Coordinates of C-alpha atoms and ligand atoms in Angstrom, one line a residue:
M1 CA -59.3 -260.8 -85.1
T2 CA -60.0 -257.2 -84.0
E3 CA -62.1 -258.3 -81.1
E4 CA -58.8 -259.1 -79.2
A5 CA -57.7 -256.4 -76.8
F6 CA -54.0 -255.6 -77.1
D7 CA -51.8 -254.6 -74.2
V8 CA -49.6 -252.5 -76.4
L9 CA -50.2 -251.1 -79.8
V10 CA -47.3 -249.4 -81.5
V11 CA -47.9 -247.0 -84.5
G12 CA -44.4 -246.5 -85.9
S13 CA -41.5 -247.5 -88.1
C14 CA -39.7 -250.6 -89.4
M15 CA -36.2 -250.4 -90.8
T16 CA -33.8 -252.9 -92.1
D17 CA -30.2 -252.1 -91.0
L18 CA -27.6 -253.0 -93.6
V19 CA -24.3 -252.8 -91.7
S20 CA -20.8 -253.0 -93.3
Q21 CA -17.7 -252.9 -91.1
A22 CA -14.7 -251.5 -92.9
P23 CA -11.2 -250.2 -91.8
R24 CA -12.4 -246.6 -92.7
L25 CA -15.3 -244.8 -94.2
P26 CA -15.0 -244.5 -98.0
K27 CA -14.6 -241.1 -99.7
A28 CA -16.9 -239.9 -102.5
G29 CA -16.5 -242.1 -105.6
E30 CA -14.3 -244.6 -103.7
T31 CA -14.8 -248.3 -103.4
I32 CA -13.2 -250.1 -100.4
H33 CA -13.3 -253.6 -99.0
G34 CA -14.9 -254.2 -95.7
H35 CA -14.5 -257.2 -93.4
K36 CA -18.0 -257.9 -92.2
F37 CA -21.6 -257.4 -93.3
F38 CA -24.8 -258.2 -91.5
I39 CA -28.5 -257.4 -91.7
G40 CA -30.5 -256.4 -88.6
F41 CA -34.0 -255.5 -87.8
G42 CA -34.5 -252.0 -86.5
G43 CA -36.7 -249.0 -86.6
K44 CA -37.7 -247.4 -83.3
G45 CA -41.4 -248.4 -83.5
A46 CA -40.7 -252.0 -84.2
N47 CA -37.9 -252.2 -81.6
Q48 CA -40.2 -250.9 -78.9
C49 CA -43.0 -253.3 -79.9
I50 CA -40.7 -256.3 -79.9
Q51 CA -39.3 -255.5 -76.5
A52 CA -42.8 -255.2 -75.1
A53 CA -43.8 -258.5 -76.7
R54 CA -40.6 -260.3 -75.3
L55 CA -41.7 -259.3 -71.8
G56 CA -45.1 -260.9 -72.4
A57 CA -47.2 -258.1 -73.7
K58 CA -49.9 -258.9 -76.2
A59 CA -48.5 -256.5 -78.8
A60 CA -49.6 -255.3 -82.2
M61 CA -47.7 -253.2 -84.7
V62 CA -49.3 -250.7 -87.0
C63 CA -46.8 -249.9 -89.8
K64 CA -46.0 -250.0 -93.5
V65 CA -43.3 -252.0 -95.2
G66 CA -42.6 -252.5 -98.9
K67 CA -43.9 -255.4 -101.0
D68 CA -40.3 -256.6 -101.2
F69 CA -37.9 -259.1 -99.7
F70 CA -37.1 -256.9 -96.7
G71 CA -40.8 -256.3 -96.0
D72 CA -41.6 -260.0 -96.1
S73 CA -38.7 -260.8 -93.7
Y74 CA -39.8 -258.0 -91.3
I75 CA -43.3 -259.5 -91.1
Q76 CA -41.7 -262.9 -90.4
N77 CA -39.6 -261.2 -87.7
F78 CA -42.7 -259.8 -86.0
K79 CA -44.4 -263.3 -86.1
D80 CA -41.2 -264.9 -84.6
N81 CA -41.5 -262.5 -81.7
G82 CA -45.2 -263.0 -81.1
V83 CA -46.2 -259.5 -82.5
H84 CA -49.6 -259.4 -84.2
T85 CA -49.2 -258.4 -87.9
E86 CA -52.8 -257.8 -89.0
F87 CA -52.0 -254.1 -89.2
V88 CA -48.7 -254.4 -91.0
G89 CA -49.4 -253.1 -94.5
Q90 CA -47.3 -253.8 -97.6
T91 CA -47.1 -251.2 -100.4
S92 CA -45.6 -251.4 -103.9
D93 CA -45.2 -247.6 -104.0
A94 CA -42.0 -247.5 -101.8
A95 CA -39.4 -249.8 -100.5
T96 CA -39.2 -251.1 -96.9
G97 CA -37.4 -248.5 -94.7
A98 CA -33.6 -249.1 -94.8
A99 CA -30.6 -247.8 -93.0
S100 CA -27.3 -248.3 -94.8
I101 CA -24.6 -248.1 -92.1
I102 CA -20.8 -248.1 -92.5
V103 CA -18.8 -248.5 -89.3
N104 CA -15.0 -248.0 -89.3
D105 CA -12.5 -249.6 -86.9
E106 CA -12.7 -246.6 -84.6
G107 CA -16.4 -247.3 -84.2
E108 CA -17.4 -244.1 -86.1
N109 CA -20.2 -244.5 -88.6
A110 CA -21.8 -243.0 -91.7
I111 CA -25.5 -243.7 -92.1
V112 CA -28.1 -243.1 -94.9
I113 CA -31.7 -243.7 -93.8
V114 CA -34.4 -244.1 -96.4
A115 CA -37.7 -244.0 -94.6
G116 CA -39.5 -245.3 -97.7
A117 CA -42.8 -247.1 -96.9
N118 CA -42.8 -245.8 -93.3
M119 CA -43.8 -242.3 -94.7
L120 CA -46.8 -243.9 -96.5
L121 CA -48.4 -244.9 -93.2
G122 CA -51.4 -242.5 -92.8
G123 CA -54.9 -241.9 -91.8
E124 CA -56.4 -244.7 -93.8
E125 CA -54.3 -247.3 -92.0
L126 CA -55.1 -245.7 -88.6
Q127 CA -58.9 -246.0 -89.5
D128 CA -58.4 -249.7 -90.3
A129 CA -56.7 -250.2 -86.9
L130 CA -59.1 -248.0 -85.0
P131 CA -61.2 -250.9 -83.5
A132 CA -58.0 -252.4 -82.0
L133 CA -56.6 -249.0 -81.0
C134 CA -59.8 -248.1 -79.1
R135 CA -59.4 -251.2 -77.0
A136 CA -55.7 -251.3 -76.5
K137 CA -54.3 -250.6 -73.0
V138 CA -51.3 -248.5 -74.2
L139 CA -50.5 -246.8 -77.5
V140 CA -46.8 -246.0 -78.3
C141 CA -45.7 -243.5 -81.0
Q142 CA -42.4 -242.0 -82.1
L143 CA -41.3 -239.7 -85.0
E144 CA -39.8 -242.0 -87.6
I145 CA -43.1 -241.9 -89.5
S146 CA -45.0 -238.8 -90.7
P147 CA -45.5 -236.6 -87.6
Q148 CA -49.2 -236.0 -88.6
T149 CA -49.8 -239.8 -88.5
S150 CA -48.2 -240.1 -85.0
L151 CA -50.3 -237.1 -83.8
Q152 CA -53.5 -238.5 -85.2
A153 CA -52.8 -241.9 -83.5
L154 CA -52.2 -240.1 -80.2
R155 CA -55.4 -238.1 -80.7
M156 CA -57.4 -241.2 -81.4
A157 CA -56.0 -242.9 -78.3
R158 CA -56.8 -239.9 -76.1
E159 CA -60.4 -239.7 -77.5
N160 CA -60.8 -243.4 -76.5
H161 CA -59.1 -243.1 -73.1
V162 CA -56.2 -245.3 -74.1
K163 CA -53.0 -244.5 -72.3
T164 CA -50.3 -242.9 -74.5
V165 CA -46.5 -243.1 -74.5
F166 CA -44.8 -240.7 -76.9
N167 CA -41.1 -240.8 -77.7
P168 CA -40.1 -237.7 -79.7
A169 CA -37.4 -239.5 -81.6
P170 CA -35.7 -238.4 -83.8
A171 CA -36.4 -235.0 -82.3
I172 CA -37.7 -232.1 -84.4
P173 CA -37.2 -228.6 -83.1
H174 CA -40.7 -227.3 -83.4
L175 CA -43.0 -230.0 -82.2
D176 CA -46.8 -229.4 -82.6
P177 CA -48.0 -228.4 -79.1
N178 CA -50.6 -231.2 -79.2
F179 CA -47.9 -233.9 -79.0
Y180 CA -47.4 -232.7 -75.3
R181 CA -51.1 -232.5 -74.6
F182 CA -51.8 -236.0 -76.0
S183 CA -48.9 -237.7 -74.1
D184 CA -49.7 -239.4 -70.8
V185 CA -45.9 -240.2 -70.7
F186 CA -43.5 -238.2 -72.8
C187 CA -40.2 -240.1 -72.8
C188 CA -37.1 -238.7 -74.4
N189 CA -33.3 -238.9 -74.0
E190 CA -30.8 -236.1 -73.2
S191 CA -30.3 -234.8 -76.7
E192 CA -34.0 -234.8 -77.5
A193 CA -34.7 -232.9 -74.2
E194 CA -32.0 -230.5 -75.1
L195 CA -33.3 -229.9 -78.6
L196 CA -36.9 -229.5 -77.4
T197 CA -36.1 -227.1 -74.6
G198 CA -33.2 -225.2 -76.1
S199 CA -31.0 -225.6 -73.1
S200 CA -28.2 -228.1 -72.5
V201 CA -29.0 -231.4 -70.8
A202 CA -25.8 -233.0 -69.4
S203 CA -26.6 -233.8 -65.8
V204 CA -29.4 -235.1 -63.6
E205 CA -30.1 -231.5 -62.5
D206 CA -30.3 -230.4 -66.2
A207 CA -32.7 -233.3 -66.9
R208 CA -34.9 -232.3 -64.0
R209 CA -35.0 -228.7 -65.3
A210 CA -35.8 -229.8 -68.9
G211 CA -38.4 -232.2 -67.6
R212 CA -40.2 -229.5 -65.7
E213 CA -40.3 -227.4 -68.9
L214 CA -41.7 -230.3 -71.0
L215 CA -44.2 -231.0 -68.3
R216 CA -45.4 -227.4 -68.4
R217 CA -46.3 -228.0 -72.1
G218 CA -49.1 -230.3 -71.0
C219 CA -47.8 -233.9 -70.7
G220 CA -49.2 -236.1 -67.9
A221 CA -45.7 -237.2 -67.0
V222 CA -42.1 -236.8 -68.4
I223 CA -39.2 -239.3 -68.4
V224 CA -35.8 -238.2 -69.5
T225 CA -33.5 -241.2 -69.9
L226 CA -29.8 -240.7 -68.9
G227 CA -27.9 -243.7 -70.2
P228 CA -25.8 -245.2 -67.3
Q229 CA -27.5 -242.7 -64.9
G230 CA -30.9 -244.2 -65.4
C231 CA -33.6 -241.6 -65.8
V232 CA -35.6 -238.7 -64.2
V233 CA -39.3 -239.0 -63.7
L234 CA -41.7 -236.1 -63.3
R235 CA -45.5 -236.2 -62.9
A236 CA -48.0 -233.4 -63.5
Q237 CA -49.7 -234.0 -60.1
E238 CA -46.5 -233.5 -58.2
S239 CA -44.1 -230.6 -57.9
S240 CA -41.0 -232.9 -57.3
S241 CA -39.0 -234.8 -59.8
Q242 CA -37.3 -238.2 -59.0
H243 CA -34.0 -239.4 -60.2
V244 CA -34.3 -243.2 -60.7
P245 CA -30.7 -244.5 -60.9
T246 CA -29.7 -247.8 -62.4
S247 CA -27.2 -250.5 -61.4
A248 CA -23.8 -250.2 -63.0
V249 CA -23.2 -252.8 -65.8
T250 CA -20.5 -253.3 -68.4
A251 CA -22.0 -251.9 -71.6
V252 CA -20.9 -253.6 -74.8
D253 CA -23.4 -252.0 -77.2
T254 CA -25.9 -249.4 -76.2
T255 CA -27.7 -249.3 -79.6
G256 CA -31.4 -249.4 -79.1
A257 CA -31.3 -249.1 -75.3
G258 CA -33.8 -246.2 -75.4
D259 CA -36.2 -248.4 -77.4
S260 CA -35.8 -251.3 -75.0
F261 CA -36.6 -248.9 -72.1
I262 CA -39.8 -247.6 -73.8
G263 CA -41.0 -251.1 -74.8
A264 CA -40.5 -252.2 -71.2
L265 CA -42.3 -249.1 -69.9
A266 CA -45.3 -249.8 -72.2
F267 CA -45.4 -253.4 -71.0
Y268 CA -45.5 -252.3 -67.3
M269 CA -48.1 -249.6 -68.0
A270 CA -50.3 -252.2 -69.6
H271 CA -49.8 -255.0 -67.0
Y272 CA -49.5 -253.0 -63.8
P273 CA -51.8 -250.0 -64.3
V274 CA -51.6 -248.9 -60.7
M275 CA -47.9 -249.3 -60.2
P276 CA -46.1 -246.0 -59.5
L277 CA -44.4 -244.6 -62.6
E278 CA -41.1 -244.4 -60.7
E279 CA -41.3 -248.2 -60.1
M280 CA -42.0 -248.9 -63.7
A281 CA -39.1 -246.7 -64.7
R282 CA -36.9 -248.6 -62.2
R283 CA -37.8 -251.9 -63.8
A284 CA -37.5 -250.5 -67.3
N285 CA -33.9 -249.4 -66.4
Q286 CA -33.2 -253.0 -65.5
V287 CA -34.5 -254.3 -68.8
A288 CA -32.7 -251.7 -70.9
G289 CA -29.6 -252.4 -68.7
V290 CA -29.6 -256.0 -69.9
S291 CA -29.9 -254.9 -73.5
V292 CA -26.7 -252.9 -73.3
Q293 CA -24.7 -256.0 -72.2
A294 CA -25.1 -257.8 -75.6
V295 CA -24.4 -256.7 -79.2
G296 CA -27.1 -255.8 -81.6
T297 CA -30.4 -253.9 -81.3
Q298 CA -33.3 -256.4 -81.1
A299 CA -30.8 -259.2 -80.8
S300 CA -29.9 -257.8 -77.4
Y301 CA -33.4 -257.4 -76.0
P302 CA -34.2 -259.8 -73.2
F303 CA -37.2 -262.2 -73.0
K304 CA -39.2 -262.5 -69.8
K305 CA -37.7 -266.0 -69.1
E306 CA -34.2 -264.5 -69.0
L307 CA -35.0 -261.8 -66.4
P308 CA -35.3 -262.0 -62.6
A309 CA -38.8 -262.8 -61.4
E310 CA -38.9 -259.7 -59.3
L311 CA -39.3 -257.6 -62.5
F312 CA -42.8 -259.2 -63.0
Ligands
ATP401 N1 -24.3 -247.9 -69.8 C1 -25.5 -248.2 -69.3 N2 -25.6 -248.9 -68.2 C2 -26.8 -249.2 -67.6 N3 -28.0 -248.9 -68.2 C3 -27.9 -248.2 -69.4 C4 -26.7 -247.8 -70.0 N4 -27.0 -247.2 -71.1 C5 -28.3 -247.1 -71.2 N5 -28.9 -247.7 -70.2 C6 -30.4 -247.9 -69.9 O1 -31.0 -247.6 -71.1 C7 -31.9 -246.5 -71.0 C8 -31.9 -245.6 -72.2 O2 -30.6 -245.2 -72.5 P1 -30.3 -243.8 -73.2 O3 -30.7 -242.7 -72.3 O4 -28.8 -243.8 -73.5 O5 -31.3 -243.8 -74.4 P2 -31.0 -243.5 -75.9 O6 -29.9 -242.5 -76.0 O7 -32.2 -243.3 -76.6 O8 -30.4 -244.9 -76.4 P3 -29.8 -245.3 -77.8 O9 -29.8 -244.1 -78.6 O10 -28.4 -245.8 -77.4 O11 -30.7 -246.4 -78.2 C9 -31.4 -245.7 -69.7 O12 -32.4 -245.0 -69.1 C10 -30.9 -246.9 -68.9 O13 -31.9 -247.5 -68.2
NAG402 C1 -30.9 -239.8 -78.3 O1 -31.6 -240.5 -79.3 C2 -31.3 -240.1 -80.7 C3 -32.2 -240.8 -81.6 O2 -33.4 -240.2 -81.6 C4 -29.8 -240.5 -80.9 O3 -29.4 -240.0 -82.2 C5 -29.0 -239.8 -79.9 O4 -27.6 -240.2 -80.0 C6 -29.4 -240.1 -78.5 N1 -28.7 -239.3 -77.5 C7 -28.1 -239.8 -76.5 C8 -27.5 -238.8 -75.5 O5 -27.9 -241.0 -76.3

């Protein structure tokens, strides 16, 4: 099995979203009735991997879930999306990562995330996946697992000349400097750019400035995503930054748009290695733009067959 070369290997998180919709958020000790409940597949790593696979990438996930019902269903979800599951481990020492979400009628929410099994993904699992990691075209990491595990995966990729995409999400204020050095593409959103640089990011100009600062820390390229404004792309070899705008769409649910963008970017990097990064970003904007026009996280991620041929 490990002789196969993957386009995209994601080392990251899996989470089950347990969503209750209620008229308001309950107070401490209170029980209230909600009007809707649903279970969704989430976790930044898994979201990104599934978007890449839906575009046609040969994708594999390196992650850890619990030896429980949610872990079993997550593995089935990967299989249903064509993601290879050889490196999805199951542990009885922790539960599958879960996010309990309550949404009120105003759209505000209260969320408890229990990372669980995600935090048990470590060096041993990376060693098991090393033969596949070495030969993958692109490695993608985030920060919903132990940061040391993400950093080790990025280091292994770098040592083996595998291209890396790092998404510092959720952002931590003092990121190990090696995260920048091991990132071929460092891709974050406005709030992450703000937290990492310490200055406010609310406009294209701010994003260019923050991007330049992040680039100075040693990344090969930086992308700052800007919601309906698309993104800003900066490359180490050039002194200029490019704003890549996106077409206006009617957004109904932007949850997971950032992960759709990163999954698409990883797909383009693997399939079109000589395509300019700005063009990949332009196409990733289009893919993520489709995802905001439907409800749900993975449920809103488009498949290759649903997208215009010019994106391929
Ligand atoms: N309203 C929108 N219209 C068109 N495209 C959008 C819109 N919102 C997001 N996108 C697309 O999704 C990409 C990522 O969005 P954003 O910068 O909001 O990431 P994010 O904050 O990480 O997303 P989220 O936290 O909602 O998952 C943008 O670069 C853009 O391509
Ligand atoms: C950026 O992503 C984080 C998740 O890491 C999210 O909480 C935050 O709302 C996003 N910021 C914007 C401006 O969308």
